[in-house]
CSV table of C-alpha atoms and ligand atoms in Angstrom, one decimal:
chain,number,residue,atom,x,y,z
A,19,MET,CA,97.4,130.4,116.5
A,20,GLN,CA,97.7,129.9,112.8
A,21,VAL,CA,101.2,129.3,111.4
A,22,ARG,CA,101.9,129.5,107.7
A,23,ARG,CA,105.0,129.5,105.5
A,24,TYR,CA,105.5,131.8,102.4
A,25,GLU,CA,108.1,132.0,99.7
A,26,ALA,CA,108.8,135.2,97.8
A,27,VAL,CA,111.5,136.8,95.7
A,28,ASP,CA,112.4,139.3,98.5
A,29,MET,CA,111.5,140.3,102.0
A,30,ASN,CA,109.3,143.1,100.9
A,31,GLU,CA,107.1,140.8,98.8
A,32,ALA,CA,107.1,138.2,101.6
A,33,VAL,CA,105.8,140.8,104.1
A,34,GLN,CA,103.0,141.9,101.6
A,35,LEU,CA,102.0,138.2,101.2
A,36,VAL,CA,101.8,137.7,105.0
A,37,LYS,CA,99.8,140.8,105.5
A,38,ARG,CA,97.4,140.0,102.7
A,39,ASP,CA,96.9,136.4,103.9
A,40,LEU,CA,97.0,136.7,107.7
A,41,GLY,CA,96.2,140.4,108.2
A,42,PRO,CA,98.0,143.2,109.9
A,43,GLU,CA,98.3,141.5,113.3
A,44,ALA,CA,100.5,138.7,111.9
A,45,VAL,CA,103.9,138.2,113.4
A,46,ILE,CA,107.0,136.9,111.5
A,47,LEU,CA,108.5,133.9,113.4
A,48,SER,CA,111.5,133.3,111.2
A,49,THR,CA,113.0,134.1,107.8
A,50,ARG,CA,115.7,132.4,105.8
A,51,THR,CA,117.0,132.6,102.3
A,52,ILE,CA,116.9,129.3,100.3
A,53,ASN,CA,118.2,128.2,97.0
A,54,LYS,CA,115.7,126.9,94.5
A,55,GLY,CA,117.1,124.7,91.7
A,56,GLY,CA,120.5,125.4,90.0
A,57,ALA,CA,123.8,124.7,91.6
A,58,LYS,CA,124.2,124.6,95.3
A,59,PHE,CA,125.7,127.3,97.6
A,60,GLY,CA,124.2,130.4,96.0
A,61,LEU,CA,126.4,131.1,93.1
A,62,PHE,CA,123.9,130.1,90.4
A,63,GLY,CA,120.8,129.0,92.3
A,64,ARG,CA,117.7,131.1,92.4
A,65,GLN,CA,117.4,132.7,95.8
A,66,VAL,CA,114.0,132.9,97.5
A,67,VAL,CA,113.0,134.3,100.9
A,68,GLU,CA,111.1,131.8,103.1
A,69,VAL,CA,109.1,133.4,105.8
A,70,THR,CA,107.2,131.7,108.6
A,71,ALA,CA,104.4,133.8,110.0
A,72,ALA,CA,101.7,133.4,112.6
A,73,VAL,CA,98.6,135.1,113.7
A,74,GLU,CA,96.8,134.6,117.0
A,75,THR,CA,93.3,133.1,116.7
A,76,PRO,CA,91.7,134.6,119.8
A,77,SER,CA,90.1,132.1,122.3
A,78,ILE,CA,86.6,132.8,123.6
A,79,VAL,CA,88.1,134.3,126.8
A,80,GLU,CA,90.5,136.5,124.8
A,81,ARG,CA,87.7,137.6,122.5
A,82,LYS,CA,85.7,138.8,125.5
A,83,VAL,CA,88.6,140.8,126.8
A,84,THR,CA,89.3,142.4,123.5
A,85,ALA,CA,85.6,143.2,123.1
A,86,ALA,CA,85.7,145.3,126.3
A,87,PRO,CA,84.0,148.7,125.8
A,88,GLU,CA,86.3,151.5,124.7
A,89,LYS,CA,85.4,153.8,127.6
A,90,GLN,CA,87.1,151.5,130.1
A,91,LYS,CA,90.5,152.3,128.6
A,92,PRO,CA,92.5,154.8,130.7
A,93,SER,CA,93.2,158.0,128.9
A,94,LEU,CA,96.7,158.7,127.6
A,95,LYS,CA,97.0,161.5,130.1
A,96,SER,CA,96.4,159.3,133.1
A,97,LEU,CA,99.2,156.9,131.8
A,98,GLU,CA,101.9,159.6,132.1
A,99,PRO,CA,102.9,158.9,135.7
A,100,PHE,CA,103.1,155.2,134.9
A,101,LYS,CA,105.2,155.9,131.9
A,102,ALA,CA,107.6,158.0,133.9
A,103,ALA,CA,107.9,155.4,136.6
A,104,THR,CA,108.5,152.6,134.0
A,105,ALA,CA,111.2,154.7,132.3
A,106,ALA,CA,112.9,155.2,135.7
A,107,ILE,CA,113.1,151.5,136.6
A,108,GLU,CA,113.8,150.3,133.0
A,109,PRO,CA,117.6,150.2,133.5
A,110,VAL,CA,117.2,148.2,136.7
A,111,ILE,CA,114.8,145.8,135.0
A,112,ASP,CA,117.3,145.4,132.0
A,113,GLY,CA,120.1,144.7,134.5
A,114,ILE,CA,118.1,142.2,136.4
A,115,GLY,CA,117.3,140.4,133.2
A,116,GLN,CA,120.9,140.3,132.3
A,117,ILE,CA,121.9,139.0,135.8
A,118,ASN,CA,119.2,136.3,135.5
A,119,GLN,CA,120.7,135.2,132.1
A,120,ARG,CA,124.2,135.1,133.7
A,121,LEU,CA,122.9,133.1,136.6
A,122,ASP,CA,121.3,130.6,134.2
A,123,SER,CA,124.5,130.2,132.2
A,124,LEU,CA,126.4,129.9,135.5
A,125,ALA,CA,124.2,127.0,136.5
A,126,SER,CA,124.6,125.3,133.1
A,127,ASN,CA,128.4,125.9,133.1
A,128,ASN,CA,128.6,124.2,136.5
A,129,ASP,CA,127.5,121.0,134.9
A,130,GLU,CA,130.1,121.0,132.1
A,131,GLY,CA,133.0,119.4,133.9
A,132,GLN,CA,136.6,120.3,133.0
A,133,GLY,CA,137.4,124.0,132.8
A,134,ALA,CA,134.0,124.9,134.3
A,135,GLY,CA,135.7,126.2,137.5
A,136,ASP,CA,137.6,128.9,135.6
A,137,ARG,CA,134.5,130.0,133.7
A,138,VAL,CA,132.5,130.1,136.9
A,139,SER,CA,135.0,132.5,138.5
A,140,ASP,CA,135.0,134.6,135.4
A,141,ASP,CA,131.3,134.7,135.4
A,142,VAL,CA,131.2,135.6,139.1
A,143,ARG,CA,133.6,138.5,138.4
A,144,GLU,CA,131.6,139.7,135.5
A,145,LEU,CA,128.4,139.4,137.6
A,146,LYS,CA,129.9,141.4,140.4
A,147,SER,CA,131.0,144.2,138.1
A,148,MET,CA,127.5,144.2,136.5
A,149,ILE,CA,125.8,144.5,139.9
A,150,SER,CA,128.1,147.2,141.1
A,151,PHE,CA,127.5,149.1,137.9
A,152,LEU,CA,123.8,148.8,138.4
A,153,ILE,CA,123.7,149.7,142.1
A,154,ASP,CA,126.2,152.5,141.6
A,155,GLN,CA,123.4,155.0,141.8
A,156,SER,CA,125.9,157.8,142.5
A,157,LEU,CA,127.2,157.4,138.9
A,158,GLU,CA,123.7,157.7,137.5
A,159,ASP,CA,123.0,160.6,139.9
A,160,LYS,CA,126.1,162.4,138.8
A,161,LEU,CA,125.2,161.9,135.1
A,162,ILE,CA,121.7,163.3,135.8
A,163,LYS,CA,123.2,166.4,137.5
A,164,GLU,CA,125.5,167.0,134.6
A,165,GLY,CA,122.6,167.1,132.2
A,166,LYS,CA,120.4,164.4,130.7
A,167,SER,CA,122.4,164.3,127.5
A,168,PHE,CA,125.2,162.3,129.2
A,169,LEU,CA,122.6,159.9,130.7
A,170,ALA,CA,120.9,159.5,127.4
A,171,LEU,CA,124.3,158.7,125.7
A,172,SER,CA,125.2,156.3,128.4
A,173,ARG,CA,121.9,154.4,128.1
A,174,TYR,CA,122.1,154.5,124.4
A,175,LEU,CA,125.5,152.9,124.2
A,176,GLN,CA,124.5,150.4,126.8
A,177,ASN,CA,121.7,149.3,124.6
A,178,GLN,CA,124.2,149.0,121.7
A,179,GLY,CA,126.1,146.5,123.8
A,180,VAL,CA,129.1,148.7,124.5
A,181,ALA,CA,130.8,147.6,127.7
A,182,PRO,CA,130.2,149.8,130.8
A,183,GLU,CA,133.9,150.5,131.3
A,184,TYR,CA,134.2,152.0,127.8
A,185,ILE,CA,131.1,154.1,128.2
A,186,GLN,CA,132.4,155.5,131.5
A,187,GLY,CA,135.8,156.1,130.0
A,188,LEU,CA,134.3,157.9,127.1
A,189,ILE,CA,132.0,160.1,129.2
A,190,GLN,CA,134.9,161.0,131.5
A,191,GLU,CA,137.0,161.9,128.6
A,192,ILE,CA,134.3,164.1,127.0
A,193,LYS,CA,133.7,165.7,130.4
A,194,ALA,CA,137.4,166.5,130.8
A,195,HIS,CA,137.2,168.3,127.4
A,196,THR,CA,134.2,170.3,128.3
A,197,GLY,CA,136.1,171.5,131.4
A,198,GLY,CA,133.2,171.2,133.8
A,199,GLY,CA,131.0,173.5,131.8
A,200,PRO,CA,127.4,172.8,130.9
A,201,ALA,CA,126.8,169.4,129.2
A,202,PRO,CA,126.7,169.6,125.5
A,203,ASP,CA,123.3,168.8,123.8
A,204,LEU,CA,122.8,165.2,122.9
A,205,ARG,CA,123.4,165.8,119.2
A,206,THR,CA,126.8,167.3,119.8
A,207,LEU,CA,127.6,164.6,122.4
A,208,ILE,CA,126.8,161.8,120.0
A,209,HIS,CA,129.0,163.4,117.4
A,210,VAL,CA,131.9,163.7,119.8
A,211,ALA,CA,131.4,160.2,121.1
A,212,ALA,CA,131.2,158.7,117.6
A,213,SER,CA,134.4,160.5,116.6
A,214,ARG,CA,136.2,159.4,119.7
A,215,MET,CA,135.1,155.8,119.3
A,216,ARG,CA,136.2,155.9,115.7
A,217,ASP,CA,139.7,157.0,116.8
A,218,CYS,CA,140.0,153.8,118.9
A,219,LEU,CA,139.6,151.5,115.8
A,220,THR,CA,142.3,150.0,113.7
A,221,PHE,CA,141.5,148.4,110.4
A,222,ASP,CA,144.1,146.3,108.7
A,223,GLY,CA,144.9,142.9,107.3
A,224,ARG,CA,143.0,143.1,104.1
A,225,ILE,CA,144.3,140.4,101.7
A,226,HIS,CA,145.6,141.8,98.5
A,227,GLY,CA,148.7,139.8,97.8
A,228,ALA,CA,152.3,139.6,99.1
A,229,ASP,CA,153.7,142.7,100.8
A,230,ASP,CA,157.3,141.3,100.8
A,231,GLN,CA,159.7,139.7,98.3
A,232,SER,CA,158.2,136.3,98.6
A,233,GLY,CA,155.6,137.1,96.0
A,234,GLN,CA,153.0,135.1,98.0
A,235,LYS,CA,150.6,135.7,100.8
A,236,VAL,CA,149.5,132.7,102.8
A,237,VAL,CA,146.5,133.3,105.1
A,238,ALA,CA,144.7,130.8,107.3
A,239,LEU,CA,141.2,131.5,108.6
A,240,ILE,CA,140.8,130.1,112.1
A,241,GLY,CA,137.9,130.2,114.5
A,242,PRO,CA,135.1,128.2,116.0
A,243,THR,CA,132.8,125.9,113.9
A,244,GLY,CA,130.0,127.5,112.0
A,245,VAL,CA,131.1,131.1,112.1
A,246,GLY,CA,131.5,131.2,108.3
A,247,LYS,CA,135.2,130.5,107.6
A,248,THR,CA,134.6,128.4,104.5
A,249,THR,CA,132.0,130.8,103.1
A,250,THR,CA,134.3,133.8,103.8
A,251,ILE,CA,137.2,132.0,102.0
A,252,ALA,CA,135.0,131.5,99.0
A,253,LYS,CA,134.0,135.2,99.0
A,254,LEU,CA,137.7,136.3,99.3
A,255,ALA,CA,138.9,133.9,96.7
A,256,SER,CA,136.2,135.1,94.3
A,257,ASP,CA,137.0,138.7,94.9
A,258,LEU,CA,140.7,138.2,94.4
A,259,THR,CA,140.2,136.1,91.3
A,260,MET,CA,138.0,138.8,89.8
A,261,LYS,CA,140.8,141.3,90.4
A,262,GLY,CA,143.1,139.1,88.4
A,263,LYS,CA,145.1,137.5,91.3
A,264,LYS,CA,146.2,133.9,91.1
A,265,VAL,CA,144.7,132.2,94.1
A,266,GLY,CA,145.2,128.7,95.6
A,267,LEU,CA,143.0,127.1,98.2
A,268,ILE,CA,144.1,124.6,100.8
A,269,THR,CA,141.8,122.9,103.3
A,270,ILE,CA,143.0,121.2,106.4
A,271,ASP,CA,139.4,120.7,107.5
A,272,THR,CA,139.2,117.0,106.9
A,273,TYR,CA,137.2,116.2,110.0
A,274,ARG,CA,133.9,116.2,108.1
A,275,ILE,CA,133.5,115.0,104.5
A,276,ALA,CA,130.8,117.7,104.0
A,277,ALA,CA,133.4,120.4,104.8
A,278,VAL,CA,135.8,119.3,102.1
A,279,GLU,CA,132.9,119.0,99.6
A,280,GLN,CA,131.7,122.5,100.4
A,281,LEU,CA,135.1,124.0,99.5
A,282,LYS,CA,135.5,121.7,96.5
A,283,ILE,CA,132.3,123.1,95.1
A,284,TYR,CA,133.4,126.7,95.5
A,285,ALA,CA,136.8,125.9,94.0
A,286,LYS,CA,135.2,124.2,91.0
A,287,ILE,CA,132.8,127.1,90.4
A,288,LEU,CA,135.6,129.7,90.8
A,289,ASN,CA,138.0,127.5,88.8
A,290,ILE,CA,140.7,127.7,91.5
A,291,PRO,CA,143.0,124.8,92.5
A,292,LEU,CA,142.3,123.2,95.8
A,293,GLU,CA,144.6,120.9,97.8
A,294,VAL,CA,143.2,118.7,100.6
A,295,VAL,CA,145.9,118.3,103.3
A,296,LEU,CA,146.0,115.7,106.1
A,297,SER,CA,149.3,116.5,107.9
A,298,PRO,CA,151.7,119.4,108.5
A,299,GLY,CA,154.2,117.7,106.1
A,300,ASP,CA,151.5,117.6,103.3
A,301,LEU,CA,150.8,121.2,103.9
A,302,LYS,CA,154.4,122.1,103.0
A,303,ASN,CA,154.1,120.0,99.8
A,304,ALA,CA,150.8,121.6,98.9
A,305,LEU,CA,152.3,125.1,99.2
A,306,ARG,CA,155.2,124.1,97.0
A,307,SER,CA,152.6,123.1,94.3
A,308,PHE,CA,151.1,126.6,94.6
A,309,LYS,CA,154.4,128.4,94.0
A,310,ARG,CA,152.8,130.6,91.4
A,311,ALA,CA,149.8,131.6,93.4
A,312,GLU,CA,149.9,135.2,94.7
A,313,VAL,CA,147.5,134.4,97.5
A,314,VAL,CA,146.9,131.0,99.2
A,315,LEU,CA,143.9,130.8,101.5
A,316,ILE,CA,143.8,128.0,104.1
A,317,ASP,CA,140.5,126.7,105.4
A,318,THR,CA,140.7,125.1,108.8
A,319,ALA,CA,138.4,122.9,110.8
A,320,GLY,CA,136.2,124.7,113.2
A,321,ARG,CA,138.0,124.1,116.5
A,322,SER,CA,136.1,124.2,119.7
A,323,GLN,CA,137.9,127.0,121.5
A,324,ARG,CA,137.6,124.9,124.6
A,325,ASP,CA,139.4,121.9,123.2
A,326,ILE,CA,143.1,122.5,123.9
A,327,ALA,CA,144.2,119.3,122.0
A,328,GLN,CA,142.5,120.5,118.8
A,329,LEU,CA,144.0,123.9,119.1
A,330,ASP,CA,147.5,122.4,119.6
A,331,ASP,CA,146.9,120.3,116.5
A,332,LEU,CA,146.0,123.4,114.5
A,333,GLY,CA,149.1,125.1,115.9
A,334,ARG,CA,151.3,122.3,114.5
A,335,PHE,CA,149.8,122.8,111.0
A,336,LEU,CA,150.4,126.6,111.1
A,337,ASP,CA,153.9,126.1,112.5
A,338,ALA,CA,154.8,124.1,109.4
A,339,ILE,CA,154.5,127.2,107.2
A,340,GLU,CA,156.8,130.1,107.4
A,341,GLY,CA,155.2,133.5,107.2
A,342,VAL,CA,151.7,132.3,107.4
A,343,GLU,CA,149.2,134.8,108.7
A,344,THR,CA,145.9,134.1,110.5
A,345,ARG,CA,142.6,135.8,110.6
A,346,LEU,CA,140.5,134.8,113.6
A,347,THR,CA,136.9,134.6,112.4
A,348,LEU,CA,134.2,135.4,114.8
A,349,SER,CA,130.4,135.7,114.5
A,350,ALA,CA,129.3,139.3,115.2
A,351,SER,CA,126.0,137.8,116.5
A,352,SER,CA,127.7,136.0,119.4
A,353,SER,CA,127.8,137.5,122.9
A,354,ASP,CA,130.6,139.6,124.3
A,355,ARG,CA,131.5,136.7,126.7
A,356,GLN,CA,131.6,134.1,123.9
A,357,MET,CA,133.8,136.3,121.8
A,358,GLU,CA,136.1,137.0,124.7
A,359,GLU,CA,136.5,133.3,125.5
A,360,THR,CA,137.2,132.4,121.9
A,361,ILE,CA,139.9,135.1,121.6
A,362,ARG,CA,141.4,134.1,124.9
A,363,ASN,CA,141.7,130.5,123.8
A,364,PHE,CA,142.8,131.1,120.2
A,365,SER,CA,145.5,133.5,121.4
A,366,LYS,CA,147.6,130.3,122.0
A,367,LEU,CA,148.0,130.8,118.3
A,368,GLN,CA,149.2,134.0,116.6
A,369,ILE,CA,146.2,136.2,115.6
A,370,ASP,CA,147.0,138.8,112.9
A,371,GLY,CA,143.6,140.1,112.3
A,372,LEU,CA,139.9,139.7,113.0
A,373,ILE,CA,137.1,138.9,110.6
A,374,PHE,CA,133.6,139.5,111.9
A,375,THR,CA,130.9,137.5,110.1
A,376,LYS,CA,127.1,137.6,110.2
A,377,LEU,CA,126.7,141.4,110.8
A,378,ASP,CA,123.3,140.9,109.2
A,379,GLU,CA,122.3,138.7,112.2
A,380,ALA,CA,123.8,140.8,115.0
A,381,VAL,CA,121.3,142.6,117.3
A,382,ASN,CA,124.0,145.2,117.9
A,383,LEU,CA,127.7,145.7,117.3
A,384,GLY,CA,128.8,146.7,120.8
A,385,PRO,CA,130.5,143.3,121.4
A,386,VAL,CA,132.5,143.8,118.1
A,387,TYR,CA,133.7,147.2,119.3
A,388,ASN,CA,134.5,145.9,122.8
A,389,GLN,CA,136.6,142.9,121.7
A,390,HIS,CA,138.5,145.0,119.2
A,391,VAL,CA,139.3,147.8,121.6
A,392,ARG,CA,140.1,145.3,124.4
A,393,THR,CA,142.6,143.3,122.3
A,394,GLY,CA,143.8,145.9,119.9
A,395,ILE,CA,143.8,143.3,117.1
A,396,PRO,CA,143.0,145.0,113.8
A,397,ILE,CA,139.7,144.2,112.0
A,398,SER,CA,140.1,143.0,108.4
A,399,TYR,CA,136.7,142.2,107.0
A,400,PHE,CA,133.0,142.2,107.8
A,401,THR,CA,130.6,139.8,106.2
A,402,THR,CA,126.9,140.6,105.9
A,403,GLY,CA,125.1,137.5,104.6
A,404,GLN,CA,125.3,134.1,103.1
A,405,GLN,CA,125.6,135.1,99.5
A,406,VAL,CA,128.9,134.3,97.7
A,407,PRO,CA,130.7,136.4,96.6
A,408,GLU,CA,128.9,139.6,97.3
A,409,ASP,CA,128.3,139.6,101.1
A,410,ILE,CA,131.7,140.8,102.3
A,411,GLU,CA,133.3,144.2,102.7
A,412,GLU,CA,136.6,145.6,104.0
A,413,ALA,CA,136.0,146.5,107.6
A,414,SER,CA,135.5,150.2,108.1
A,415,ALA,CA,134.6,152.7,110.9
A,416,LYS,CA,131.8,153.9,108.7
A,417,ARG,CA,130.1,150.5,109.0
A,418,LEU,CA,130.9,149.8,112.6
A,419,ILE,CA,130.3,153.2,114.2
A,420,GLY,CA,127.6,154.0,111.6
A,421,ALA,CA,125.7,150.8,112.6
A,422,MET,CA,125.9,151.7,116.2
A,423,PHE,CA,124.5,155.2,115.8
A,424,LYS,CA,122.1,154.3,113.0
A,425,PRO,CA,121.2,150.7,113.9
A,426,ASP,CA,118.6,150.3,111.1
A,427,GLN,CA,121.4,150.7,108.6
A,428,ASN,CA,123.2,147.7,109.9
A,429,LYS,CA,122.5,145.5,106.9
A,430,LYS,CA,124.1,144.8,103.6
A,431,GLN,CA,125.7,147.8,102.0
A,432,GLN,CA,128.2,147.1,99.3
A,433,THR,CA,130.7,144.5,98.2
A,434,ILE,CA,134.4,144.9,99.0
A,435,ASN,CA,135.4,148.5,98.8
A,436,HIS,CA,138.8,150.0,98.7
A,437,ASN,CA,139.0,153.2,100.8
B,22,GDP,N1,123.7,135.3,107.9
B,22,GDP,C1,124.9,135.0,107.6
B,22,GDP,N2,125.3,133.7,107.5
B,22,GDP,C2,126.5,133.4,107.1
B,22,GDP,C3,127.5,134.4,106.9
B,22,GDP,N3,128.7,133.8,106.6
B,22,GDP,C4,128.5,132.5,106.6
B,22,GDP,N4,127.2,132.3,106.9
B,22,GDP,C5,126.5,131.0,107.1
B,22,GDP,O1,126.9,130.3,108.2
B,22,GDP,C6,126.9,128.9,108.1
B,22,GDP,C7,128.2,128.3,108.4
B,22,GDP,O2,129.2,128.7,107.4
B,22,GDP,P1,130.5,127.9,107.1
B,22,GDP,O3,131.3,128.8,106.1
B,22,GDP,O4,130.3,126.5,106.8
B,22,GDP,O5,131.2,128.0,108.6
B,22,GDP,P2,132.6,127.3,109.1
B,22,GDP,O6,132.2,126.1,109.9
B,22,GDP,O7,133.2,128.4,109.9
B,22,GDP,O8,133.4,127.0,107.9
B,22,GDP,C8,126.5,128.7,106.6
B,22,GDP,O9,125.1,128.4,106.6
B,22,GDP,C9,126.8,130.0,105.9
B,22,GDP,O10,125.9,130.3,104.8
B,22,GDP,C10,127.1,135.8,107.1
B,22,GDP,O11,127.9,136.8,106.9
B,22,GDP,N5,125.8,136.0,107.4
B,23,MG,MG1,134.2,125.2,107.2
């Protein structure tokens, strides 16, 4: 195998380079955006796309196989029964794959000591419901009898990561509406499902400024390490500043020097005051010094949602400020189970809204939908990339439901919009 690295101004050019150099068989192993020269963190640096690609160099044995005469290939027609059989067992294979993954994670969780018992029982429960869903052939048979459009919708939503219980609920609801008549065609069904799913969503918690007499809105972004809290704060601060709002930044993330430096750089570039705070008492003082700011954004340390002491510590900081709101920040590319665990543990604290980051990296948005519907916590923002300030938008059904039914359009779309 030959592995090579390329740099280009955009993905399109990178792919052309790869194809020209390695040929049409080349596969892209990884891509990332890097800054070349200029200031750090994307505001002024030149962005280039770095792509690592590889092409197989066939071994002597492989060459012999690929050189086999054309006539030995089975005709397309003779493949039909195999295709049908493969399609029939596909859901079961998918399911077995997922069960294997769960079993692997169960085995590793078992080694993790404190709290592992709870997680194991959660996993076992989830595993049981997954198995019963898979072996519940009567459900699938029923769907087939009602017409393939229901089955197709169910399979489709399953692939989008929507939880089985929501799919079943949705289908039952649509069935109740059709009054036992013939199943609608798939197009109509998708239309109805999308609209019903849209009705279950609540978007709120966008940060514009104070909505009471205080004249000030104080919002802390909380969540696990690395989800993008600091980057999101920089995006929000930049957007608010551009709209003429007076913004103040506070960081209580003093665990890592790099974390403070990261926010300091953003604050400097945006020309926004930043206070670094070490104790709940200091936090009160910092807020006093931001009396004239209309919005104060607080960056917090990435707490491991499994570390109760760290969460209690964060709670003490938040308790020191009257009227503070929180936005729990979650990566849209993490699994349903990870998100659920994070929300469960962070709900020791008050959660006023959800921000989902890294939509650009998410394979599908089913878990975002599941967690939102399960908890009923409104979604405030989506972020769609590493670029500050542009890769953020106010959360909308158009993006979430649109991405589920047109998955190829799940990438960057626009900056913050106001509909
Ligand atoms: N792809 C992608 N990366 C993001 C996004 N938001 C943040 N990141 C990256 O995620 C990494 C961690 O971000 P950071 O803001 O330091 O996370 P924090 O630990 O929660 O404060 C950085 O490399 C960010 O550039 C996003 O929407 N999409
Ligand atoms: Mg941070």
